Coordinates of C-alpha atoms in Angstrom, one line a residue:
Chain A
X1 CA -11.5 -69.0 53.1
X2 CA -10.0 -65.6 53.1
X3 CA -7.8 -63.6 55.5
X4 CA -7.3 -60.2 54.4
X5 CA -4.2 -59.6 56.2
X6 CA -1.6 -62.5 57.2
X7 CA 1.2 -62.0 59.5
X8 CA 4.0 -65.1 60.3
X9 CA 5.5 -65.5 63.7
X10 CA 8.2 -68.1 64.6
X11 CA 8.5 -67.8 68.4
X12 CA 11.4 -69.8 69.7
X13 CA 10.9 -71.5 73.2
X14 CA 13.5 -72.9 75.6
X15 CA 12.1 -76.3 75.9
X16 CA 13.2 -78.9 73.3
X17 CA 13.2 -82.2 75.2
X18 CA 9.8 -82.5 77.3
X19 CA 7.3 -83.6 74.7
X20 CA 4.3 -82.9 77.3
X21 CA 5.5 -79.2 77.7
X22 CA 5.9 -78.8 74.0
X23 CA 2.4 -80.1 73.3
X24 CA 1.1 -77.5 76.0
X25 CA 3.2 -74.8 74.4
X26 CA 2.0 -75.4 70.9
X27 CA -1.6 -76.1 72.0
X28 CA -2.8 -72.4 71.8
X29 CA -1.8 -72.6 68.2
X30 CA -4.2 -75.3 67.3
X31 CA -7.9 -75.3 66.0
X32 CA -8.5 -71.2 66.2
X33 CA -10.2 -69.2 63.8
X34 CA -7.7 -66.9 62.1
X35 CA -4.6 -69.0 63.3
X36 CA -2.8 -71.6 61.5
X37 CA 0.2 -73.8 62.5
X38 CA 2.6 -74.6 59.9
X39 CA 5.0 -76.4 61.7
X40 CA 7.1 -76.8 65.0
X41 CA 10.4 -78.7 65.7
X42 CA 12.1 -79.3 68.7
X43 CA 16.0 -79.5 68.8
X44 CA 17.1 -81.8 72.2
X45 CA 20.6 -81.0 71.7
X46 CA 19.7 -77.0 71.5
X47 CA 16.6 -78.0 74.1
X48 CA 14.9 -75.3 72.1
X49 CA 11.4 -75.3 70.1
X50 CA 11.0 -73.5 67.1
X51 CA 7.0 -72.8 65.9
X52 CA 6.0 -71.4 62.6
X53 CA 2.6 -69.9 62.7
X54 CA 0.6 -67.6 60.1
X55 CA -2.6 -65.9 60.9
X56 CA -4.6 -62.5 61.1
X57 CA -3.2 -60.0 63.1
X58 CA -5.5 -59.9 66.1
X59 CA -6.0 -63.6 66.3
X60 CA -2.2 -64.3 65.8
X61 CA -1.4 -62.0 68.4
X62 CA -3.7 -63.5 71.1
X63 CA -2.6 -67.2 70.3
X64 CA 1.0 -66.3 70.9
X65 CA 0.2 -64.4 73.9
X66 CA -1.7 -67.3 75.1
X67 CA 1.4 -69.9 74.3
X68 CA 4.0 -67.3 75.9
X69 CA 2.0 -67.3 79.0
X70 CA 2.1 -71.4 79.0
X71 CA 6.1 -71.4 78.2
X72 CA 6.7 -68.8 81.4
X73 CA 4.5 -71.1 83.5
X74 CA 6.2 -74.2 82.3
X75 CA 9.7 -73.5 81.7
X76 CA 12.5 -72.6 84.6
X77 CA 15.6 -71.4 83.1
X78 CA 17.7 -72.1 86.2
X79 CA 17.5 -75.3 85.4
X80 CA 17.9 -75.3 81.4
X81 CA 20.9 -76.5 79.6
X82 CA 21.3 -76.5 75.9
X83 CA 23.7 -75.8 73.1
X84 CA 21.8 -72.8 71.8
X85 CA 22.4 -69.5 73.5
X86 CA 19.0 -68.4 75.0
X87 CA 17.9 -65.4 77.8
X88 CA 14.3 -66.9 78.3
X89 CA 11.6 -69.2 78.7
X90 CA 10.5 -67.4 75.4
X91 CA 13.9 -66.6 73.8
X92 CA 12.7 -64.5 70.6
X93 CA 9.4 -63.8 69.0
X94 CA 9.7 -62.2 65.4
X95 CA 6.6 -61.3 63.4
X96 CA 6.7 -61.4 59.7
X97 CA 4.6 -59.5 57.4
X98 CA 3.5 -61.9 54.9
X99 CA 0.1 -60.5 53.0
X100 CA -1.9 -57.3 52.6
X101 CA 0.5 -56.0 55.6
X102 CA 3.1 -53.8 55.9
X103 CA 6.6 -53.8 58.1
X104 CA 4.8 -51.1 60.0
X105 CA 2.2 -53.0 61.0
X106 CA 4.1 -55.9 62.1
X107 CA 6.2 -53.5 64.2
X108 CA 3.2 -52.2 65.8
X109 CA 1.9 -56.1 66.7
X110 CA 5.3 -56.7 68.0
X111 CA 5.0 -53.7 70.6
X112 CA 1.8 -54.6 71.7
X113 CA 2.6 -58.1 72.3
X114 CA 5.8 -56.9 74.1
X115 CA 3.7 -54.8 76.1
X116 CA 1.0 -57.3 76.9
X117 CA 3.9 -59.8 77.9
X118 CA 5.2 -57.2 80.6
X119 CA 2.0 -56.5 81.8
X120 CA 0.3 -59.8 82.2
X121 CA 3.2 -62.3 83.1
X122 CA 6.1 -59.8 84.5
X123 CA 8.0 -60.8 81.6
X124 CA 10.6 -57.9 80.6
X125 CA 10.5 -57.4 76.9
X126 CA 13.4 -56.1 74.5
X127 CA 12.3 -54.6 71.1
X128 CA 14.9 -55.6 68.6
X129 CA 15.2 -56.0 64.7
X130 CA 12.9 -53.3 62.8
X131 CA 11.1 -53.0 66.2
X132 CA 14.2 -51.6 68.0
X133 CA 14.1 -48.2 69.9
X134 CA 18.1 -47.8 69.5
X135 CA 20.4 -49.2 66.9
X136 CA 22.6 -50.8 69.5
X137 CA 19.2 -53.2 70.1
X138 CA 18.7 -54.4 66.6
X139 CA 20.8 -57.4 66.5
X140 CA 19.3 -60.2 68.5
X141 CA 23.0 -61.5 69.3
X142 CA 23.6 -58.2 71.2
X143 CA 20.7 -58.2 72.9
X144 CA 21.1 -61.8 74.1
X145 CA 24.7 -61.7 75.0
X146 CA 25.3 -62.5 78.7
X147 CA 22.0 -64.9 78.6
X148 CA 19.7 -65.8 81.3
X149 CA 22.6 -66.1 83.6
X150 CA 24.1 -62.6 83.2
X151 CA 20.6 -60.4 82.5
X152 CA 20.5 -59.6 86.0
X153 CA 23.4 -57.4 86.0
X154 CA 23.4 -56.3 82.2
X155 CA 19.9 -54.8 82.5
X156 CA 21.5 -52.3 85.5
X157 CA 23.1 -50.6 82.6
X158 CA 21.2 -47.7 81.1
X159 CA 21.6 -48.9 77.6
X160 CA 20.1 -52.4 78.6
X161 CA 16.9 -51.1 80.2
X162 CA 14.0 -53.3 78.6
X163 CA 11.2 -51.8 76.7
X164 CA 8.5 -52.9 78.7
X165 CA 8.6 -54.5 82.5
X166 CA 11.1 -53.8 85.2
X167 CA 15.0 -53.8 84.9
X168 CA 15.5 -57.3 86.0
X169 CA 14.8 -60.4 84.7
X170 CA 11.8 -62.7 85.3
X171 CA 13.0 -65.1 88.2
X172 CA 12.5 -68.4 86.1
X173 CA 11.2 -67.2 82.8
X174 CA 14.1 -64.6 82.0
X175 CA 13.4 -62.0 79.4
X176 CA 12.5 -62.0 75.5
X177 CA 13.2 -60.1 72.7
X178 CA 10.0 -59.1 70.4
X179 CA 10.3 -57.7 67.0
X180 CA 9.8 -57.4 63.4
X181 CA 11.6 -58.7 60.4
X182 CA 11.3 -59.6 56.7
X183 CA 11.1 -63.3 55.7
X184 CA 14.1 -65.0 55.6
X185 CA 15.1 -67.3 52.8
X186 CA 17.9 -69.9 53.6
X187 CA 19.3 -70.2 50.1
X188 CA 22.5 -72.3 49.4
X189 CA 24.0 -72.8 45.9
X190 CA 26.2 -75.6 45.1
X191 CA 29.7 -75.2 43.6
X192 CA 31.8 -77.7 41.2
X193 CA 34.9 -77.5 43.4
X194 CA 36.0 -79.1 46.5
X195 CA 38.1 -76.2 47.4
X196 CA 36.6 -74.9 50.4
X197 CA 38.7 -71.3 50.0
X198 CA 36.5 -70.6 46.7
X199 CA 33.1 -70.9 48.6
X200 CA 34.5 -68.9 51.2
X201 CA 35.6 -66.3 49.0
X202 CA 32.8 -66.0 47.0
X203 CA 30.9 -65.8 50.2
X204 CA 32.7 -62.8 51.0
X205 CA 32.4 -61.3 47.8
X206 CA 28.6 -61.4 47.9
X207 CA 27.8 -60.5 51.4
X208 CA 26.8 -57.2 53.2
X209 CA 29.4 -57.3 55.8
X210 CA 32.4 -57.3 53.1
X211 CA 30.8 -55.2 50.3
X212 CA 28.3 -57.4 48.6
X213 CA 24.6 -57.1 48.5
X214 CA 22.7 -55.3 51.3
X215 CA 20.6 -58.2 52.2
X216 CA 22.8 -61.3 52.2
X217 CA 24.7 -63.1 55.0
X218 CA 26.9 -65.7 53.4
X219 CA 29.8 -68.2 54.1
X220 CA 31.5 -71.1 52.5
X221 CA 30.6 -75.1 53.7
X222 CA 32.2 -77.9 52.5
X223 CA 29.6 -81.0 51.3
X224 CA 32.4 -84.1 52.3
X225 CA 29.7 -86.6 51.1
X226 CA 29.3 -84.9 47.6
X227 CA 32.7 -83.7 47.1
X228 CA 31.4 -80.4 46.5
X229 CA 31.6 -76.9 48.4
X230 CA 28.4 -74.7 49.1
X231 CA 28.0 -71.0 49.1
X232 CA 25.6 -71.3 52.1
X233 CA 23.1 -67.9 52.4
X234 CA 20.9 -66.0 54.4
X235 CA 18.4 -63.8 52.3
X236 CA 17.4 -61.2 54.8
X237 CA 15.3 -59.7 52.4
X238 CA 14.4 -61.2 49.4
X239 CA 12.1 -58.1 48.0
X240 CA 15.2 -56.0 47.9
X241 CA 18.1 -58.7 47.1
X242 CA 16.5 -60.7 44.5
X243 CA 17.2 -64.6 44.7
X244 CA 18.4 -64.5 41.1
X245 CA 20.8 -61.6 41.3
X246 CA 22.7 -63.8 43.9
X247 CA 22.6 -66.4 41.6
X248 CA 23.8 -64.8 38.9
X249 CA 26.7 -63.3 40.8
X250 CA 27.8 -66.3 42.2
X251 CA 27.9 -67.7 38.9
X252 CA 29.9 -65.1 37.6
X253 CA 32.5 -64.8 40.8
X254 CA 32.8 -68.7 40.2
X255 CA 33.8 -68.1 36.9
X256 CA 37.3 -66.7 37.9
X257 CA 38.0 -70.1 39.2
X258 CA 36.7 -72.0 36.5
X259 CA 34.0 -73.4 38.8
X260 CA 30.6 -73.4 37.8
X261 CA 27.3 -74.0 39.9
X262 CA 25.9 -77.8 39.9
X263 CA 22.7 -76.7 41.7
X264 CA 21.0 -74.9 44.5
X265 CA 18.6 -75.3 47.3
X266 CA 16.0 -73.8 49.3
X267 CA 16.0 -74.9 53.0
X268 CA 12.7 -74.5 54.6
X269 CA 9.5 -72.3 53.8
X270 CA 10.1 -69.8 51.0
X271 CA 7.4 -67.2 50.0
X272 CA 6.2 -67.7 46.6
X273 CA 6.8 -64.2 45.9
X274 CA 10.7 -64.9 45.9
X275 CA 10.3 -67.7 43.4
X276 CA 7.8 -66.0 40.9
X277 CA 10.2 -62.7 40.8
X278 CA 12.9 -65.1 39.5
X279 CA 10.9 -66.8 37.1
X280 CA 9.6 -63.3 35.9
X281 CA 13.3 -62.3 35.6
X282 CA 14.4 -65.4 33.4
X283 CA 11.3 -65.2 31.2
X284 CA 11.4 -61.2 30.9
X285 CA 8.0 -61.1 31.9
X286 CA 6.7 -57.5 30.9
X287 CA 3.8 -56.0 33.2
X288 CA 3.5 -58.8 35.3
X289 CA 1.4 -58.6 38.7
X290 CA 1.1 -60.8 41.7
X291 CA -2.4 -60.6 40.9
X292 CA -2.1 -62.8 38.1
X293 CA -1.3 -65.4 39.9
X294 CA -4.0 -67.7 40.7
X295 CA -3.3 -68.2 44.5
X296 CA -3.0 -64.6 45.2
X297 CA -6.5 -64.3 44.0
X298 CA -7.7 -67.4 46.3
X299 CA -6.0 -66.4 49.4
X300 CA -7.4 -62.9 49.1
Chain B
X1 CA -9.0 -70.5 55.8
X2 CA -8.5 -73.8 54.5
X3 CA -10.1 -75.4 51.5
X4 CA -8.8 -79.0 51.5
X5 CA -9.4 -79.2 47.9
X6 CA -10.0 -76.4 45.4
X7 CA -11.3 -76.8 41.6
X8 CA -11.8 -73.9 39.4
X9 CA -14.9 -73.2 37.1
X10 CA -14.8 -71.2 34.0
X11 CA -18.3 -71.0 32.8
X12 CA -19.4 -69.0 29.8
X13 CA -22.7 -67.4 29.7
X14 CA -24.4 -66.0 26.6
X15 CA -25.2 -62.6 27.8
X16 CA -22.6 -59.9 27.4
X17 CA -25.0 -56.6 27.5
X18 CA -27.5 -56.5 29.7
X19 CA -25.9 -55.7 33.2
X20 CA -29.1 -56.5 35.3
X21 CA -28.9 -59.9 33.9
X22 CA -25.2 -60.3 34.2
X23 CA -25.5 -59.5 38.2
X24 CA -28.4 -62.0 38.3
X25 CA -26.3 -64.7 36.8
X26 CA -23.3 -63.9 38.8
X27 CA -25.0 -63.5 42.3
X28 CA -24.9 -67.2 43.0
X29 CA -21.3 -67.1 43.5
X30 CA -21.2 -64.1 45.6
X31 CA -21.1 -64.5 49.6
X32 CA -21.2 -68.1 49.6
X33 CA -18.9 -70.3 52.1
X34 CA -16.6 -72.7 50.1
X35 CA -17.2 -70.7 46.9
X36 CA -14.9 -67.6 45.4
X37 CA -15.8 -65.5 42.5
X38 CA -12.3 -64.5 41.2
X39 CA -13.3 -62.5 38.1
X40 CA -16.2 -61.9 35.6
X41 CA -16.0 -60.3 32.5
X42 CA -18.7 -59.4 29.7
X43 CA -17.9 -58.7 25.9
X44 CA -20.5 -56.6 24.2
X45 CA -19.0 -57.3 21.0
X46 CA -19.2 -61.0 21.8
X47 CA -22.4 -60.9 23.7
X48 CA -20.8 -63.3 26.2
X49 CA -19.7 -63.4 29.9
X50 CA -17.0 -65.3 31.6
X51 CA -17.1 -66.1 34.9
X52 CA -14.0 -67.5 36.9
X53 CA -15.0 -68.9 40.3
X54 CA -12.7 -71.4 42.7
X55 CA -14.3 -73.5 45.4
X56 CA -14.7 -76.8 47.1
X57 CA -16.4 -79.2 44.9
X58 CA -19.5 -79.6 46.5
X59 CA -20.0 -76.0 47.0
X60 CA -18.8 -75.0 43.7
X61 CA -21.0 -77.5 42.1
X62 CA -23.9 -76.2 44.0
X63 CA -23.1 -72.4 42.8
X64 CA -22.6 -73.3 39.4
X65 CA -25.8 -75.2 39.3
X66 CA -27.7 -72.4 40.5
X67 CA -26.2 -69.9 38.3
X68 CA -27.0 -71.9 35.0
X69 CA -30.6 -72.3 36.2
X70 CA -30.5 -68.3 36.5
X71 CA -29.0 -68.3 32.9
X72 CA -31.6 -70.8 31.6
X73 CA -34.4 -68.5 32.7
X74 CA -32.8 -65.3 31.8
X75 CA -31.4 -66.0 28.5
X76 CA -33.1 -66.8 24.8
X77 CA -31.1 -67.7 22.2
X78 CA -33.7 -67.3 19.8
X79 CA -32.8 -63.1 20.1
X80 CA -29.2 -63.8 20.8
X81 CA -26.7 -62.0 18.3
X82 CA -23.1 -61.7 18.9
X83 CA -19.3 -62.4 17.3
X84 CA -18.7 -65.2 19.4
X85 CA -20.0 -68.7 18.3
X86 CA -22.2 -70.2 21.0
X87 CA -24.9 -73.0 21.3
X88 CA -26.9 -72.3 24.5
X89 CA -27.5 -69.8 27.2
X90 CA -24.5 -71.5 29.1
X91 CA -22.3 -72.3 26.5
X92 CA -19.3 -74.1 28.2
X93 CA -18.5 -75.1 31.5
X94 CA -15.2 -76.3 32.2
X95 CA -13.9 -77.6 35.7
X96 CA -10.1 -77.5 36.5
X97 CA -8.3 -79.2 39.1
X98 CA -6.1 -76.9 41.2
X99 CA -5.3 -78.4 44.4
X100 CA -5.7 -81.6 46.2
X101 CA -7.9 -82.6 43.3
X102 CA -7.4 -84.9 40.6
X103 CA -8.5 -84.9 36.8
X104 CA -10.4 -87.8 37.6
X105 CA -12.4 -85.9 40.1
X106 CA -13.2 -83.0 38.3
X107 CA -14.5 -85.4 35.2
X108 CA -16.7 -86.8 38.0
X109 CA -17.8 -83.2 39.0
X110 CA -18.6 -82.1 35.5
X111 CA -20.6 -85.6 34.9
X112 CA -22.9 -84.7 38.1
X113 CA -23.5 -81.2 37.0
X114 CA -24.5 -82.2 33.4
X115 CA -26.6 -84.9 34.8
X116 CA -28.4 -82.4 37.2
X117 CA -28.9 -79.5 34.5
X118 CA -30.4 -82.1 32.4
X119 CA -32.7 -83.1 35.2
X120 CA -33.6 -79.9 36.9
X121 CA -33.5 -77.6 33.5
X122 CA -34.3 -80.0 30.8
X123 CA -31.2 -78.6 29.5
X124 CA -29.2 -81.4 27.2
X125 CA -25.6 -81.3 28.1
X126 CA -22.4 -82.6 26.1
X127 CA -19.6 -83.9 27.9
X128 CA -16.1 -82.5 26.1
X129 CA -12.4 -82.3 26.4
X130 CA -11.3 -84.7 29.3
X131 CA -15.0 -85.5 30.3
X132 CA -15.8 -86.7 26.9
X133 CA -17.3 -90.2 26.1
X134 CA -15.8 -90.4 22.6
X135 CA -12.9 -89.0 20.7
X136 CA -14.9 -86.7 18.5
X137 CA -16.3 -85.2 21.2
X138 CA -13.5 -83.8 23.2
X139 CA -12.9 -80.5 21.0
X140 CA -15.5 -77.8 21.8
X141 CA -15.5 -76.5 18.3
X142 CA -16.7 -79.9 17.2
X143 CA -19.5 -80.1 19.5
X144 CA -20.6 -76.4 19.1
X145 CA -20.7 -76.7 15.3
X146 CA -23.7 -75.9 13.8
X147 CA -24.5 -73.3 17.1
X148 CA -27.8 -72.8 18.5
X149 CA -29.6 -72.9 15.0
X150 CA -28.5 -75.8 14.0
X151 CA -28.6 -77.9 16.9
X152 CA -31.9 -79.4 16.2
X153 CA -30.7 -81.1 13.1
X154 CA -27.3 -81.8 14.4
X155 CA -28.9 -83.8 17.5
X156 CA -30.7 -86.4 15.3
X157 CA -27.6 -87.8 14.1
X158 CA -26.8 -90.7 16.6
X159 CA -23.0 -89.6 17.1
X160 CA -24.5 -86.6 18.1
X161 CA -26.9 -87.4 21.1
X162 CA -26.1 -85.5 24.2
X163 CA -24.7 -87.6 27.0
X164 CA -27.4 -86.2 29.2
X165 CA -31.3 -85.2 28.4
X166 CA -33.1 -85.5 25.3
X167 CA -32.0 -85.4 21.7
X168 CA -33.3 -81.9 21.1
X169 CA -32.0 -78.6 22.4
X170 CA -34.0 -76.5 24.9
X171 CA -36.3 -74.1 23.1
X172 CA -34.6 -71.1 24.7
X173 CA -31.5 -72.2 26.3
X174 CA -29.9 -74.5 23.5
X175 CA -27.3 -77.2 25.0
X176 CA -24.4 -76.8 27.1
X177 CA -20.9 -78.1 27.1
X178 CA -19.7 -79.6 30.4
X179 CA -16.3 -81.1 31.0
X180 CA -12.9 -81.2 32.9
X181 CA -9.3 -79.9 31.7
X182 CA -6.1 -78.5 32.8
X183 CA -5.4 -74.8 33.7
X184 CA -4.6 -73.1 30.6
X185 CA -2.0 -70.6 30.6
X186 CA -2.1 -67.7 27.9
X187 CA 1.7 -66.8 27.4
X188 CA 3.1 -64.7 24.7
X189 CA 6.7 -64.3 23.6
X190 CA 7.8 -61.1 22.0
X191 CA 10.4 -61.0 19.2
X192 CA 12.8 -58.5 18.1
X193 CA 11.5 -58.4 14.5
X194 CA 8.4 -56.7 12.2
X195 CA 8.6 -59.9 10.1
X196 CA 5.4 -61.7 10.8
X197 CA 6.5 -64.6 8.7
X198 CA 9.2 -65.3 11.7
X199 CA 6.9 -65.4 14.3
X200 CA 4.5 -67.6 12.5
X201 CA 7.5 -70.1 11.6
X202 CA 8.3 -70.3 15.0
X203 CA 4.7 -70.7 16.1
X204 CA 4.3 -73.7 13.6
X205 CA 7.8 -75.3 14.9
X206 CA 6.8 -75.1 18.4
X207 CA 2.9 -76.1 18.4
X208 CA 1.4 -79.6 18.6
X209 CA -0.4 -79.5 15.1
X210 CA 2.8 -79.2 13.2
X211 CA 5.1 -81.6 15.1
X212 CA 6.1 -79.5 18.4
X213 CA 5.1 -80.0 21.9
X214 CA 2.1 -81.8 22.8
X215 CA 0.6 -79.1 25.1
X216 CA 1.2 -76.1 22.9
X217 CA -1.0 -74.2 20.6
X218 CA 0.7 -71.2 19.0
X219 CA 0.2 -68.6 16.2
X220 CA 2.0 -65.4 15.0
X221 CA 0.8 -62.0 15.5
X222 CA 1.7 -58.5 14.5
X223 CA 2.3 -55.8 17.6
X224 CA 2.1 -52.9 15.1
X225 CA 2.4 -50.1 17.5
X226 CA 5.7 -51.8 18.9
X227 CA 6.9 -52.5 15.8
X228 CA 7.6 -55.9 16.9
X229 CA 5.9 -59.5 16.4
X230 CA 4.9 -62.1 19.1
X231 CA 4.4 -65.6 19.0
X232 CA 1.1 -66.0 21.0
X233 CA 0.7 -69.1 22.8
X234 CA -1.9 -71.2 24.6
X235 CA 0.0 -73.6 27.1
X236 CA -2.7 -76.3 27.6
X237 CA -0.9 -78.3 30.2
X238 CA 2.3 -76.5 31.7
X239 CA 2.5 -79.7 34.1
X240 CA 3.7 -81.6 30.9
X241 CA 4.9 -78.9 28.7
X242 CA 6.8 -76.3 31.1
X243 CA 6.8 -72.6 30.3
X244 CA 10.5 -72.3 30.6
X245 CA 10.8 -75.1 28.0
X246 CA 8.6 -73.4 25.4
X247 CA 10.6 -69.8 26.2
X248 CA 13.9 -71.6 25.5
X249 CA 13.0 -73.4 22.2
X250 CA 11.6 -70.0 21.0
X251 CA 14.9 -68.7 21.7
X252 CA 16.6 -71.2 19.9
X253 CA 14.2 -71.2 17.0
X254 CA 14.8 -67.5 16.7
X255 CA 18.5 -67.7 16.8
X256 CA 18.1 -69.0 13.0
X257 CA 16.9 -65.5 11.9
X258 CA 19.0 -63.4 13.9
X259 CA 16.4 -62.6 16.2
X260 CA 16.1 -62.4 19.8
X261 CA 13.4 -62.6 22.5
X262 CA 12.6 -59.1 24.0
X263 CA 10.2 -60.2 26.7
X264 CA 7.2 -62.5 27.3
X265 CA 3.8 -61.9 28.9
X266 CA 1.2 -63.9 30.8
X267 CA -2.1 -62.8 30.2
X268 CA -5.2 -63.3 32.5
X269 CA -4.4 -65.7 35.5
X270 CA -1.3 -68.1 36.1
X271 CA -0.8 -71.0 38.7
X272 CA 1.9 -70.2 41.0
X273 CA 3.3 -73.5 40.1
X274 CA 3.7 -73.0 36.4
X275 CA 6.4 -69.9 37.5
X276 CA 7.8 -71.7 40.4
X277 CA 8.7 -74.5 38.2
X278 CA 10.5 -72.2 35.9
X279 CA 12.4 -70.5 38.8
X280 CA 13.2 -73.9 39.9
X281 CA 14.7 -74.8 36.4
X282 CA 16.8 -71.7 35.9
X283 CA 18.3 -71.8 39.7
X284 CA 18.9 -75.5 39.1
X285 CA 16.9 -76.0 42.7
X286 CA 17.8 -79.6 44.2
X287 CA 15.1 -81.6 46.3
X288 CA 12.7 -78.7 46.0
X289 CA 8.9 -79.2 46.9
X290 CA 6.1 -77.0 46.6
X291 CA 5.4 -77.9 50.4
X292 CA 8.1 -75.4 50.8
X293 CA 6.2 -72.6 49.3
X294 CA 4.7 -70.5 52.2
X295 CA 1.5 -69.8 50.4
X296 CA 1.2 -73.9 49.8
X297 CA 1.2 -74.3 53.6
X298 CA -1.0 -71.4 54.3
X299 CA -3.8 -73.0 52.0
X300 CA -3.7 -76.2 53.0

């Protein structure tokens, strides 16, 4: 039952249409000790496959390397079209510390995988996010700018040398960004107003770029079917910017407009700690530890 | 990693002092596939050992049977003294459904173990709580009344025949109560008053016996060190009487006295669902499923 350390990986592959190829890319995550495939979904418009997998560090590393090898073999970016920007057969590979692991360990794992893909598959690798070797390489969008087609020219610039591999994209598989980051929580708060300006203004007030919380990205969205609006939020580090804090601040901001929160929603997966911390706040729990959670103990 | 079904068992053994015997009783729960020992603690005054273990149904059943066998061999109730009431070497064995299991499965497991201990160890077994075969046998205190010393006489009455085994206690190991129940959550709410009467009155208002919530037991307690009082609560089914509902009702009741809640605390273990349900209430989560919790998926 027990994996002592758990890391999550969410590799994005540039194949969203050919189900046989998708099966072959996902296969290395199936039936392996120390690895558990949680989810995979392909988008035909994006022509992209997103895999969610957890595992013990070494077993996860080996499975991810194997899947990258399959993708490099199967996907030719010269013939790839889709709505989502991409620079490689394996576009991005984030490692996320989940249990009994530090960010430092996730960073070390990302660097090990990046070194290996360059050596095994001649796939140049950029380290991004927490693994980045320079501030201008932290943001994935900045690394990916120019995409597959522009990468040969871009990589001639000294500031866009890859961290591993030669300074030219793989002829069919391009390049890959590999790094470590905290778990993302996609969290939306619904407002009792149809006025998008209000949702947008609240989004601005709470997000980092405009002076709000450090680990919040947000935008206003119309939910036309329901005749309401929504503050659509990406929580980029729920351990430092807590869910309940964002919820309560949105409530406070909405008050200015006579608007209330009608509900909220979590999209996709959320670590239990993000919600247990929220319960702990509202109940005013004293001396509470995650070690008191039965599932924490079962997973140990 | 994955156990499909998880059941918890919290057997209570009548040995709280002899560490060598305690080690031998606990040994069957160590190092077995499909079984995980979460905790065990012995109390010298109570002369009692409480073990918390989880596992897959069959593996858990076998380990519990083995431990009961050891306890029957090592513990002689004729020489047992302690503050806690007891009727057997193994006093009580509750099975608790935790994951992908129904109460019916936990009941079936409890009956299987009860039948086996009677056959293997000549230990008469009473089914109690959800496994009870008659209403008067549901309550453990009712079954245990008379304790080890009074059991020979008690068991001559038709209504106190054991469910398995002969109608006389084992000469050294007495009898055992085996059953199924929901997880207990020990939850205390602290009040901004030194007045024990207020805590006691609120406890009465919220508990089942006096007209309160169906799955709440509660009493008022003084926390003399902190100069406050507490409503000390046993939540006997958090899936039907939710934690947040009790918290909010205590707040509402306290208002009558101008008293506020200064905090609350969870004693021992709590299933993540009890706290995630609380977070879901306060955030007004729409369409939320436990399948969105990363740890649920990892444990699947």
